[in-house]
Structures are given as C-alpha cells and as structure tokens.
Short mmCIF file of C-alpha atoms in Angstrom, two decimals:
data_model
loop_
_atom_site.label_atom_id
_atom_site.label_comp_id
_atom_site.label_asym_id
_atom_site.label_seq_id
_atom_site.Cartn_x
_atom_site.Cartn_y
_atom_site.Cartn_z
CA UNK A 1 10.77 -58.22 -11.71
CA UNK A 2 8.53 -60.67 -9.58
CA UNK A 3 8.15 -64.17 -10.09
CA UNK A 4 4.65 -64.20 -10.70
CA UNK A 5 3.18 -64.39 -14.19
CA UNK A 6 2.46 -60.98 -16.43
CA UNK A 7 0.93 -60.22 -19.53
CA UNK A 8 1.44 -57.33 -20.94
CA UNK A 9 -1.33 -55.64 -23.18
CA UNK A 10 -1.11 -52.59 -25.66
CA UNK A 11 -3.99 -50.79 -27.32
CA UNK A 12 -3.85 -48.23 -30.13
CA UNK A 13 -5.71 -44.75 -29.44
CA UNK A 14 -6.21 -42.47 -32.24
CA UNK A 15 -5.40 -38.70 -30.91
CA UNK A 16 -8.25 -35.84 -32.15
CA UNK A 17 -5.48 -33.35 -31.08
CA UNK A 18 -2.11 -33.83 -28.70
CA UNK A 19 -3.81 -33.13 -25.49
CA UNK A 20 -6.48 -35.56 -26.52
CA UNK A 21 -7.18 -38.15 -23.91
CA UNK A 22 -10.61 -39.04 -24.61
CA UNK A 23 -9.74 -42.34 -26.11
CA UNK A 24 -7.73 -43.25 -23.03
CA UNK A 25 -10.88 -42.22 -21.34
CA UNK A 26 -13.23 -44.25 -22.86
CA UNK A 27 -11.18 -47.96 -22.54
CA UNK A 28 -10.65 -47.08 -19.05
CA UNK A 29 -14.43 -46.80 -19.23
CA UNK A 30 -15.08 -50.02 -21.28
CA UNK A 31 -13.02 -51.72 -18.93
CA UNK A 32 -9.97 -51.98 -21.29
CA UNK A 33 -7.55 -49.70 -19.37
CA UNK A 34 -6.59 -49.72 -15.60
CA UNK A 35 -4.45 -46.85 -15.14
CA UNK A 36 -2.24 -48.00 -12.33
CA UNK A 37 -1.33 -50.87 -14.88
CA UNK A 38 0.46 -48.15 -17.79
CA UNK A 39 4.00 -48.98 -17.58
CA UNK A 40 4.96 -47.07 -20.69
CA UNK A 41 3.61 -45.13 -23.84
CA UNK A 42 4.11 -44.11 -27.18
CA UNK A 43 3.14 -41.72 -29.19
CA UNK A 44 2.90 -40.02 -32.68
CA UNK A 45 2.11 -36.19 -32.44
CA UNK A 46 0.96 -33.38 -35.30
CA UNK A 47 3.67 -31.19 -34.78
CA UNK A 48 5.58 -30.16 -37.60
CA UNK A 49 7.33 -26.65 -36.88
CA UNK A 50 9.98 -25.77 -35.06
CA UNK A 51 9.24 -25.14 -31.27
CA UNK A 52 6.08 -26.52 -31.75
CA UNK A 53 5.04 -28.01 -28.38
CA UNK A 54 2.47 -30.92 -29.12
CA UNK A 55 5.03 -33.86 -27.26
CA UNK A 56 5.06 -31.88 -24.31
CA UNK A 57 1.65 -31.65 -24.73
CA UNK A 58 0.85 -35.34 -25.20
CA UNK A 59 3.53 -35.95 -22.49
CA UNK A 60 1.99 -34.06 -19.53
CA UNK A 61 -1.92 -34.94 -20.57
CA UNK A 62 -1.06 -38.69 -20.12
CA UNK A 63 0.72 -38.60 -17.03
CA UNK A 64 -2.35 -36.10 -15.71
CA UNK A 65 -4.96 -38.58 -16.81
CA UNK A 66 -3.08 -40.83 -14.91
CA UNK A 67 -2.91 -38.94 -12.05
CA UNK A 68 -6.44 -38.05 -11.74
CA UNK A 69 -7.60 -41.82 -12.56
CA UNK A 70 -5.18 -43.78 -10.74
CA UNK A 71 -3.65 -44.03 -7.07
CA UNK A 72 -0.10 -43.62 -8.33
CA UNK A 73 2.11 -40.55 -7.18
CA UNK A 74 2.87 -37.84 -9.24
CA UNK A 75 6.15 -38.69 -8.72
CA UNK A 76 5.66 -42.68 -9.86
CA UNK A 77 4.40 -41.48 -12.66
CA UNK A 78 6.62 -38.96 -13.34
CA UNK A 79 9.22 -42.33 -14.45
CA UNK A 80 7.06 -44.26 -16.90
CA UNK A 81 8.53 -43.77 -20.19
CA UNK A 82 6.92 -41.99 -22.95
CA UNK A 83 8.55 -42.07 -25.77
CA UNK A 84 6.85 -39.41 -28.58
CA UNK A 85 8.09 -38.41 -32.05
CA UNK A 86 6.52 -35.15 -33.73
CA UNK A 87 5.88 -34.92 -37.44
CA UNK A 88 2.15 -36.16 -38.52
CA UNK A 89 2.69 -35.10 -41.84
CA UNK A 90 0.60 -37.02 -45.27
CA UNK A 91 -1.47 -39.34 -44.00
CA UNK A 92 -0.60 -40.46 -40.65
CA UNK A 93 -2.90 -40.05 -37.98
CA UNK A 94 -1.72 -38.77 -34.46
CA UNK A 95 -1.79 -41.85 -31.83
CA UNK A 96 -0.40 -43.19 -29.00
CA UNK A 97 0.63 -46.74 -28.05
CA UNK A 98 -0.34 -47.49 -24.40
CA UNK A 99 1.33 -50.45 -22.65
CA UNK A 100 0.03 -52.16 -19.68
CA UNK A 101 1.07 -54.96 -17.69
CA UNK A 102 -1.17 -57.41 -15.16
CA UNK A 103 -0.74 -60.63 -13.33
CA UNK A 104 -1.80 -63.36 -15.76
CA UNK A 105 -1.28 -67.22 -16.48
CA UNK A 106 1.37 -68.19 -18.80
CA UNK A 107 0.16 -68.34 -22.26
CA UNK A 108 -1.60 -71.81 -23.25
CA UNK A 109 -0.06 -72.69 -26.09
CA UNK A 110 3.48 -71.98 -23.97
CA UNK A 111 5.34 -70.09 -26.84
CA UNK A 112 6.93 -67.25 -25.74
CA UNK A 113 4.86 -63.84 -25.27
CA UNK A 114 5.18 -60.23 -25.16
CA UNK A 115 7.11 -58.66 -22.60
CA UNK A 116 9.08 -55.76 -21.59
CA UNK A 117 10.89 -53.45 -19.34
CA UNK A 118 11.58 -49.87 -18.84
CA UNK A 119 14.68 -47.67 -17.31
CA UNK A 120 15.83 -44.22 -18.11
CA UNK A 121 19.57 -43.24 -17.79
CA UNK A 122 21.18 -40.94 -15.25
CA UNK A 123 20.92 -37.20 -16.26
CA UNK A 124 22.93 -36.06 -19.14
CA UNK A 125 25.93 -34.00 -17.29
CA UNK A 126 27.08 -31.30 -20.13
CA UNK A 127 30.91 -32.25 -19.67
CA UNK A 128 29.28 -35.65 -21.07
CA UNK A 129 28.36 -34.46 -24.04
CA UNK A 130 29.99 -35.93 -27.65
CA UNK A 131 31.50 -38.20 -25.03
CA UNK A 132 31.16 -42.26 -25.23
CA UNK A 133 29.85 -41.74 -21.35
CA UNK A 134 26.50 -41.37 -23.54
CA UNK A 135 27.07 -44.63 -25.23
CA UNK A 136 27.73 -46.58 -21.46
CA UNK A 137 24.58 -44.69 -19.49
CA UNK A 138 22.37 -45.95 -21.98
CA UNK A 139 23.39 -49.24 -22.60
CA UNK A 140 23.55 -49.50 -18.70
CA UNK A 141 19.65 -48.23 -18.80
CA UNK A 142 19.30 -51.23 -21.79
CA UNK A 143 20.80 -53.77 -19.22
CA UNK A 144 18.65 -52.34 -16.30
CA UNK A 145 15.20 -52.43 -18.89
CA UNK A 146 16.28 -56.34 -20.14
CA UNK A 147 16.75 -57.64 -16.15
CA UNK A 148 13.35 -55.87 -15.04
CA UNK A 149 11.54 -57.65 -18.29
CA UNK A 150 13.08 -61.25 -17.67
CA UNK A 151 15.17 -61.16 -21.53
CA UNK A 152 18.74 -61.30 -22.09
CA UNK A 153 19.30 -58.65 -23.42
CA UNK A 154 20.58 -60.17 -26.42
CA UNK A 155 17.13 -61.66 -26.93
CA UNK A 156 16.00 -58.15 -26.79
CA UNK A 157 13.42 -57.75 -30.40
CA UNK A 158 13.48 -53.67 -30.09
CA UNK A 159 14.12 -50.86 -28.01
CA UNK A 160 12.47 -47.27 -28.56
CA UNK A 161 13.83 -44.56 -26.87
CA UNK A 162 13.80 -40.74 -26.35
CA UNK A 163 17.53 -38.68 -25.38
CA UNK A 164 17.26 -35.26 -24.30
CA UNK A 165 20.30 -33.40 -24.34
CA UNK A 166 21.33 -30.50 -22.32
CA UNK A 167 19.94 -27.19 -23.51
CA UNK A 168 22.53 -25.21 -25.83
CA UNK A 169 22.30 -22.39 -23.10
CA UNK A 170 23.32 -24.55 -20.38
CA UNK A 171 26.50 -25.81 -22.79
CA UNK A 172 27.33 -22.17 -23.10
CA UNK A 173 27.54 -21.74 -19.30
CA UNK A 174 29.25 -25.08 -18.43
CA UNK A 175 31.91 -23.82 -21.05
CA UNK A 176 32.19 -20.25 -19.71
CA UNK A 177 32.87 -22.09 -15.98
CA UNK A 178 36.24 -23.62 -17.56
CA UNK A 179 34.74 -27.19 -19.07
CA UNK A 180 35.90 -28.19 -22.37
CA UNK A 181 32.87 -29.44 -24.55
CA UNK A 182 33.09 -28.62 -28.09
CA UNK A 183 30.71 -26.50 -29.46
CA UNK A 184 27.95 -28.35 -32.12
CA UNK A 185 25.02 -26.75 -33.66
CA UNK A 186 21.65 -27.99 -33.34
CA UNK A 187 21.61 -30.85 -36.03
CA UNK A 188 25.12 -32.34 -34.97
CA UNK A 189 23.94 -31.95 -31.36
CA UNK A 190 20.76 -34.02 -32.19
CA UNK A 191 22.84 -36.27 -34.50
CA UNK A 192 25.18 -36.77 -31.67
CA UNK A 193 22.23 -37.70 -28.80
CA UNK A 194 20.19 -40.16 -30.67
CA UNK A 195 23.39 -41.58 -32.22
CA UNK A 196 24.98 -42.07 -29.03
CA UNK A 197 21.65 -43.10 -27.29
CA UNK A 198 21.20 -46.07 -30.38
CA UNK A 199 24.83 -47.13 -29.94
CA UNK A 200 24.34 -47.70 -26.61
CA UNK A 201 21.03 -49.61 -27.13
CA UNK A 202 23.11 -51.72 -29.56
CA UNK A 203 26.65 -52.33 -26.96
CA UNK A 204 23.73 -53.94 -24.99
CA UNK A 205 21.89 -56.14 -27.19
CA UNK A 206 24.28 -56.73 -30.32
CA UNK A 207 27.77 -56.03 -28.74
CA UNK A 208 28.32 -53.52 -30.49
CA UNK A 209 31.77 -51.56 -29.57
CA UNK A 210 31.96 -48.59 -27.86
CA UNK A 211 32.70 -45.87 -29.92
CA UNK A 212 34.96 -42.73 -29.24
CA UNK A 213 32.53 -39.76 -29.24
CA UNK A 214 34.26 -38.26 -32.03
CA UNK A 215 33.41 -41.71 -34.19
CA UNK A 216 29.54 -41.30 -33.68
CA UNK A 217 27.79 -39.66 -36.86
CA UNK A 218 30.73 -40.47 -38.11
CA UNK A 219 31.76 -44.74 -38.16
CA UNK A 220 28.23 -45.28 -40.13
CA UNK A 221 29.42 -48.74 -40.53
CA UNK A 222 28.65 -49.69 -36.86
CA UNK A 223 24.63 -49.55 -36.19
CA UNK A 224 22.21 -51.46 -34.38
CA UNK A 225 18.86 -53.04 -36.34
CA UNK A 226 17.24 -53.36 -33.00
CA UNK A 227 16.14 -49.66 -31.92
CA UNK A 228 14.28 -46.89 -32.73
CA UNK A 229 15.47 -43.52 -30.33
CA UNK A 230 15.10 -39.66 -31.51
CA UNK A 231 16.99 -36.54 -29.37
CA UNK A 232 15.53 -33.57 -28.48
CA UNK A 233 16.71 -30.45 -26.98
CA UNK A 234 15.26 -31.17 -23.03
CA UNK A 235 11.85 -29.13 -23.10
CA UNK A 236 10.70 -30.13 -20.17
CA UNK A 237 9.13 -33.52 -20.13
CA UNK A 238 8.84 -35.22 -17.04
CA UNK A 239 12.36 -36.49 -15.45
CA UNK A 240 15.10 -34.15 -16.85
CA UNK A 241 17.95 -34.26 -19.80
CA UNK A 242 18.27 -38.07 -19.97
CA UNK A 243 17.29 -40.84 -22.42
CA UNK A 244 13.77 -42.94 -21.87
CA UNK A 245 13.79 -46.40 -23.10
CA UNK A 246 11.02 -49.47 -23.58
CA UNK A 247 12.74 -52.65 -24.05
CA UNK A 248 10.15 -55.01 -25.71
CA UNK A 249 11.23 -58.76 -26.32
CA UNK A 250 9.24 -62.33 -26.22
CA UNK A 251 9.70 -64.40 -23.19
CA UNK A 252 8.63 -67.73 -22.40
CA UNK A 253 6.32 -67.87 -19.44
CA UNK A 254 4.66 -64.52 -20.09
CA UNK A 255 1.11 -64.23 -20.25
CA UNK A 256 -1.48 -62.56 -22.73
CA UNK A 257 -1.44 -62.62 -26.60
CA UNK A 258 1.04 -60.16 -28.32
CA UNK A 259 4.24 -60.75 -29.85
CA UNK A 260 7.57 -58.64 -31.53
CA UNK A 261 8.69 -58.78 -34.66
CA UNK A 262 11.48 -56.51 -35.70
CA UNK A 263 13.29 -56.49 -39.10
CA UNK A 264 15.93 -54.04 -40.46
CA UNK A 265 15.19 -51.70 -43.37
CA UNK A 266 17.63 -51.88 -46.02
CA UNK A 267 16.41 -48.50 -48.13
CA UNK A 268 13.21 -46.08 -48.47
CA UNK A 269 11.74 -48.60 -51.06
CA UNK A 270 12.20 -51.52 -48.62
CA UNK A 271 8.44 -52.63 -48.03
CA UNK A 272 9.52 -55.84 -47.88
CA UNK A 273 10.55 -54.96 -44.34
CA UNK A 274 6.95 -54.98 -42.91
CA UNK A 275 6.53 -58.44 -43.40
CA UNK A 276 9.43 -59.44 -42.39
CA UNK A 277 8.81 -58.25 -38.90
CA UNK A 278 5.25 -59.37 -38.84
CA UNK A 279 6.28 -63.34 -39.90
CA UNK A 280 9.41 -62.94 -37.45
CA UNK A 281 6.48 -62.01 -34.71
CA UNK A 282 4.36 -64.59 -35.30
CA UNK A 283 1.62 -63.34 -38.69
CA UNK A 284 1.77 -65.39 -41.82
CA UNK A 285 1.29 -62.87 -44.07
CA UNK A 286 1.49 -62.91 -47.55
CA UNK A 287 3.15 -61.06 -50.15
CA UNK A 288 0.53 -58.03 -50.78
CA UNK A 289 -1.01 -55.90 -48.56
CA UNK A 290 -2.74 -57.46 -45.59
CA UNK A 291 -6.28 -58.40 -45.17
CA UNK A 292 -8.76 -57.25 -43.11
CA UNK A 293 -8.24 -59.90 -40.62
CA UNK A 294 -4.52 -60.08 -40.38
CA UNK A 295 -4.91 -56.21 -40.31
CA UNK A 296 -6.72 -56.22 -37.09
CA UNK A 297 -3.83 -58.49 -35.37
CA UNK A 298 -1.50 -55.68 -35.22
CA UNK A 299 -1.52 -54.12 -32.68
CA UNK A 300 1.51 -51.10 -33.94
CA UNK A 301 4.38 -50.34 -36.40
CA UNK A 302 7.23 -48.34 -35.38
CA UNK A 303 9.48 -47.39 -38.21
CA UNK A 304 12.99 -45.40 -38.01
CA UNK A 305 14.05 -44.25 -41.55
CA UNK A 306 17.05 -42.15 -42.44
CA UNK A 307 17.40 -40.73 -46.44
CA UNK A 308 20.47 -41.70 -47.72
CA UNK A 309 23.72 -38.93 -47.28
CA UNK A 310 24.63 -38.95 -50.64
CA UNK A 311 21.24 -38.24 -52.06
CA UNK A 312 20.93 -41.19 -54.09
CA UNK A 313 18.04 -43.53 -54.00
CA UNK A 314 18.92 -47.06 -55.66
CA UNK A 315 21.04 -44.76 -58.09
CA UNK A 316 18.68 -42.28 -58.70
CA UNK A 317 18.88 -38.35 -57.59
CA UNK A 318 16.40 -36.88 -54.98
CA UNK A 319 16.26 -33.17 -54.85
CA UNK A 320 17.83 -32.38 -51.66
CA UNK A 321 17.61 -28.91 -52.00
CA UNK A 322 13.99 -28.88 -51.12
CA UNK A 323 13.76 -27.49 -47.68
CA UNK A 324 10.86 -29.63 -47.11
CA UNK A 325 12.65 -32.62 -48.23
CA UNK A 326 12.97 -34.12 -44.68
CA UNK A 327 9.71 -34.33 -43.71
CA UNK A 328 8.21 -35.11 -47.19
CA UNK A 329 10.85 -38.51 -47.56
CA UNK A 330 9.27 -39.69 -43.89
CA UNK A 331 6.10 -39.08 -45.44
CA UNK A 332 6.22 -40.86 -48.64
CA UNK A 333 8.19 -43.75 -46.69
CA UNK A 334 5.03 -43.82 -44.07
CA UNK A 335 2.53 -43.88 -47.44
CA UNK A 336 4.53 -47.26 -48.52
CA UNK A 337 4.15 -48.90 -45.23
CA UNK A 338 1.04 -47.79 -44.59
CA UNK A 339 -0.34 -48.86 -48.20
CA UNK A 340 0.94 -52.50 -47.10
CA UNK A 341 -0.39 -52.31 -43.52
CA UNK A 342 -3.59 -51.22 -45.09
CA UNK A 343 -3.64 -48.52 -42.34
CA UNK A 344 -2.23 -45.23 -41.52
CA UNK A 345 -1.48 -45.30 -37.76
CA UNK A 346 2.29 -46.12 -37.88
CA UNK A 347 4.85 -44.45 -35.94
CA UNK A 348 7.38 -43.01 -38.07
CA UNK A 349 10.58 -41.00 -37.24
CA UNK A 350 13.04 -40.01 -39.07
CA UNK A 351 17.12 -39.10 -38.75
CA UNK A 352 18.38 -43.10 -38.27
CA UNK A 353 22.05 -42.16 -37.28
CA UNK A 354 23.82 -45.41 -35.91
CA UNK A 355 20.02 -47.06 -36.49
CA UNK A 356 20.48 -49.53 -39.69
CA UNK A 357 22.63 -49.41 -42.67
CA UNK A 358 22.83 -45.59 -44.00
CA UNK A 359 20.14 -45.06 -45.99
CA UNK A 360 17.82 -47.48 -44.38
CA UNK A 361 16.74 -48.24 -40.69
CA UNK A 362 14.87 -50.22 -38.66
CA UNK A 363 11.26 -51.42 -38.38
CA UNK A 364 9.01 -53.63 -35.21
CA UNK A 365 5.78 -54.62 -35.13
CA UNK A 366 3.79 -55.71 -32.27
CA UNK A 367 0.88 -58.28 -33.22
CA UNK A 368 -1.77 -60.68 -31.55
CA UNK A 369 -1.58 -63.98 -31.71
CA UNK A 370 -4.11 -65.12 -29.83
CA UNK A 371 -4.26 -67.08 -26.99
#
C-alpha cells in the first residue's frame, strides 16, 4: 500500500434481479461510483435451490460492468474480490455492497477510519484437501490483505470471505491417479472449506492454533468472532478453486467517513449483537430499534449464523426434521436483525463452522460517522 492518504467509500445497491446492474449504473452516473476505484464487492443473491446460478450471475455482471465502464483489464479485474452468499429468502432484499477506495485527506477529527485490503489464496490443490495446508494459505492471504490495508492484523474488525473447493469430480480423479484424500460428501466437504478458510482467518488475527484437518468441524471449541466466509463447490467465478477475502479494519490516518464494528453472536435470539457492533463502530444507539437517522448511518450488516447441533434453542426443541429448516432459521434470524435495523438489506449466511461459539456466530457493521 502507498503512503498517500485513502478513503475508502461503500454504497448499498438494491439488486431488481442477480444480473441487475442498473443501480451500479446510475451512481456511476450521479457521480457516486468511479469504476476503476471498486476494490471489492459483496453481495446477497435470490437463489435458493440447488444449482441455482444467481452468484455466478452477480459475479460476472459486476466484473463486465466494470469492464465496459472502466480502463482496467479483464484480467485486473478478474482479482477483486467478490464475496456473494445465495439464499434471499423472507424478507431480505437482494444487494450488493460495493467498496471503493480514492486518494483523500486524513479524516478531520483524526480518529481512525475505514480501511481495508484484499488477497485471495493460492489455488486449492486436491491433495490439500481436509488438510491444515487450508488453514496456513488462508491465513497467509489474511496476512497479505492486513499489510496491503495498513492494520495489524490483530487490529483486523472482520474478514468476509468466499472458499471454493475442488470439484468432487476432480477429487475422484486425483484419487484414481494414486493420491490419498479421503472421500467427504457434499456437506462435510463444505463444512470442511469454510471451516478451514475461518480458522485460518482467525490463526491470523486472534492466534488461533492450527488445527489438524481431522480437528476442523470437529474442535468446535476453537472459532474466530472476527469473520464471516461460506464454501462453495468452484462454479466458475472468476480466479479458480481458492478462497477470496476483504479484510476491513479502522486505521488512523485514513480518510473518508465509515467505520467497523464487529460483535460476536452468542445464539439465534442474540439481537443484542447489532448494537453491539454499531456502538463498537462508532453509533450511539439505543436500546430499541434505530431511528430514522441513525438508520441512514449504516452503511451494511453482515451476519454469519449457525443453528445450534443439538437442536436446542435456549432449552427449547426446534423441529429439525423440517427439510426447510435451514433456510427458514437464517430467515427468521435475518427478520430479528432486520426488525432492529429497521431495514431488510442485511447480508445473512448461514453454516458458522469454526465462526463463533456453536450455536451462534458473528456479526459487523459498517457505519458513517461523518466527517
């Protein structure tokens, strides 16, 4: 990172359907948006069925828009993170997050502002996978992300990140060659990924210890508060099978007016979270739902949730046996943040393995403070 000053801004775009860049169209329009300055995005999609393709989608109408608007390669652009979680189920509304960054003065007031960096890890290997090599790409990637922002990275507020793993298919074929990987199904193959991914994330910015790959899903005692990361099957996103990450942290000397707030979610019924993260980012809020004006300071809400493994909420039985019972506990947990925020664009995602306490997870908002 250069020595000269940065602010880094982020706008919330509503999404009329996951190819939808209209809304990216207009601020670049209104002046809001200069498209070489994107350095990473976010993103809640609609999807909600399996091999639905609306994060692939999302993924390769940014990075066009950017193309076609901006004087960056296709291959520059091909490395800015974009981190997307499917799943707009209740009442969440589709959006994205869009991050820029621009030479600026340091803030006025000089408290710390808004910054961040971005690094994705080497391409996932299969012979790597269920391995701890997983857990030391990523939290190399971390280290990388924290130097290019300016943080320590154990100043780091939150990291959100996306792991693709290595198709089954290509598993098969590595172990038909003579490599020994074990064989997991889907769901202990994601578990695995975004496990490994958020252990890494927290070796790096909690010192976390580096677990054996047979310990991850598994040593639930060890987790990080401080990241948000979901694993796909690769499907073809720009970049290959690795893990995308967006370090966000405050840093003295930065420029413009947002802040981080993170806070770690103790259960599904833990509202209290939300303002914790928005007084810990700089919002004295209160202890109902927010006002108009302290509504319009926030900027976004990222939430990771996991339901708890033994099917007991606070003491109380959930019926597991729903098949829909997944996506309907993100959704109800989304309704209780979004009844506090007094707004329904949060970005929610679900499966917290290694990612707060079981049961619980974590939770970041970014906010303005002003100038």
């Amino acid at each position: 990172m250069s020595g000269e000053p940065m602010a880094v801004d982020a706008v919330q775009v509503p999404l009329g359907h996951s190819k939808d860049v209209s809304g990216l169209a207009q601020l670049v329009a209104d002046g809001r948006l200069r498209p070489d300055e994107v350095v990473a995005v976010t993103g809640k999609t609609e999807g909600c069925t399996p091999g639905e393709t609306s994060r692939v989608d999302a993924d390769q109408a940014i990075r066009g828009f950017l193309s076609e608007h901006g004087t960056r390669s296709d291959d520059q652009i091909a490395q800015l993170p974009m981190v997307f979680t499917s799943g707009g189920m209740g009442i969440l509304t589709p959006q994205l997050v869009v991050y820029s960054r621009r030479p600026a003065e340091p803030a006025a007031d000089g408290g710390p502002r808004l910054d961040l960096g971005t690094a994705r890890t080497a391409q996932m290997r299969p012979e790597w996978t269920g391995t701890s090599r997983v857990i030391e790409e990523t939290a190399a990637a971390v280290r990388a992300a924290a130097a290019e922002a300016g943080i320590e990275p154990e100043l780091a507020e939150y990291v959100i990140g996306k792991a693709y793993h290595v198709p089954q298919e290509v598993l098969a074929a590595a172990r038909a060659d003579g490599l020994a990987i074990p064989a997991y199904d889907d769901y202990a193959l994601f578990r695995r990924t975004s496990g490994s991914a958020a252990l890494g994330i927290g070796t790096a910015v909690e010192g976390l210890p580096v677990l054996d790959g047979d310990e991850v899903g598994v040593r639930m005692d060890v987790w990080t508060g401080r990241a948000s990361v979901s694993a796909n099957e690769w499907e073809g996103a720009a970049g290959g099978p690795d893990t995308q990450l967006i370090l966000l942290g405050n840093r003295a000397g930065a420029g413009g007016r947002l802040r981080v707030g993170h806070a770690v979610v103790a259960d599904m019924l833990d509202v209290d979270a939300l303002p914790r993260a928005l007084r810990r980012a700089g919002l004295d809020v209160g202890t109902g739902p927010l006002t108009p004006e302290q509504r319009a300071r926030v900027i976004a809400v990222y939430v990771k949730i996991g339901p708890p493994p033994n099917g007991l909420l606070r003491g109380r039985r959930l019926v597991v046996e729903n098949p829909a019972y997944g996506t309907e506990v993100k959704a109800a947990v989304a309704g209780m943040f979004a009844g506090w925020l007094q707004d329904n664009l949060i970005w929610i995602s679900g499966s917290a393995t290694h990612q707060g306490p079981v049961g619980g997870g974590t939770l970041a908002a970014v906010i303005d403070v002003g100038d």
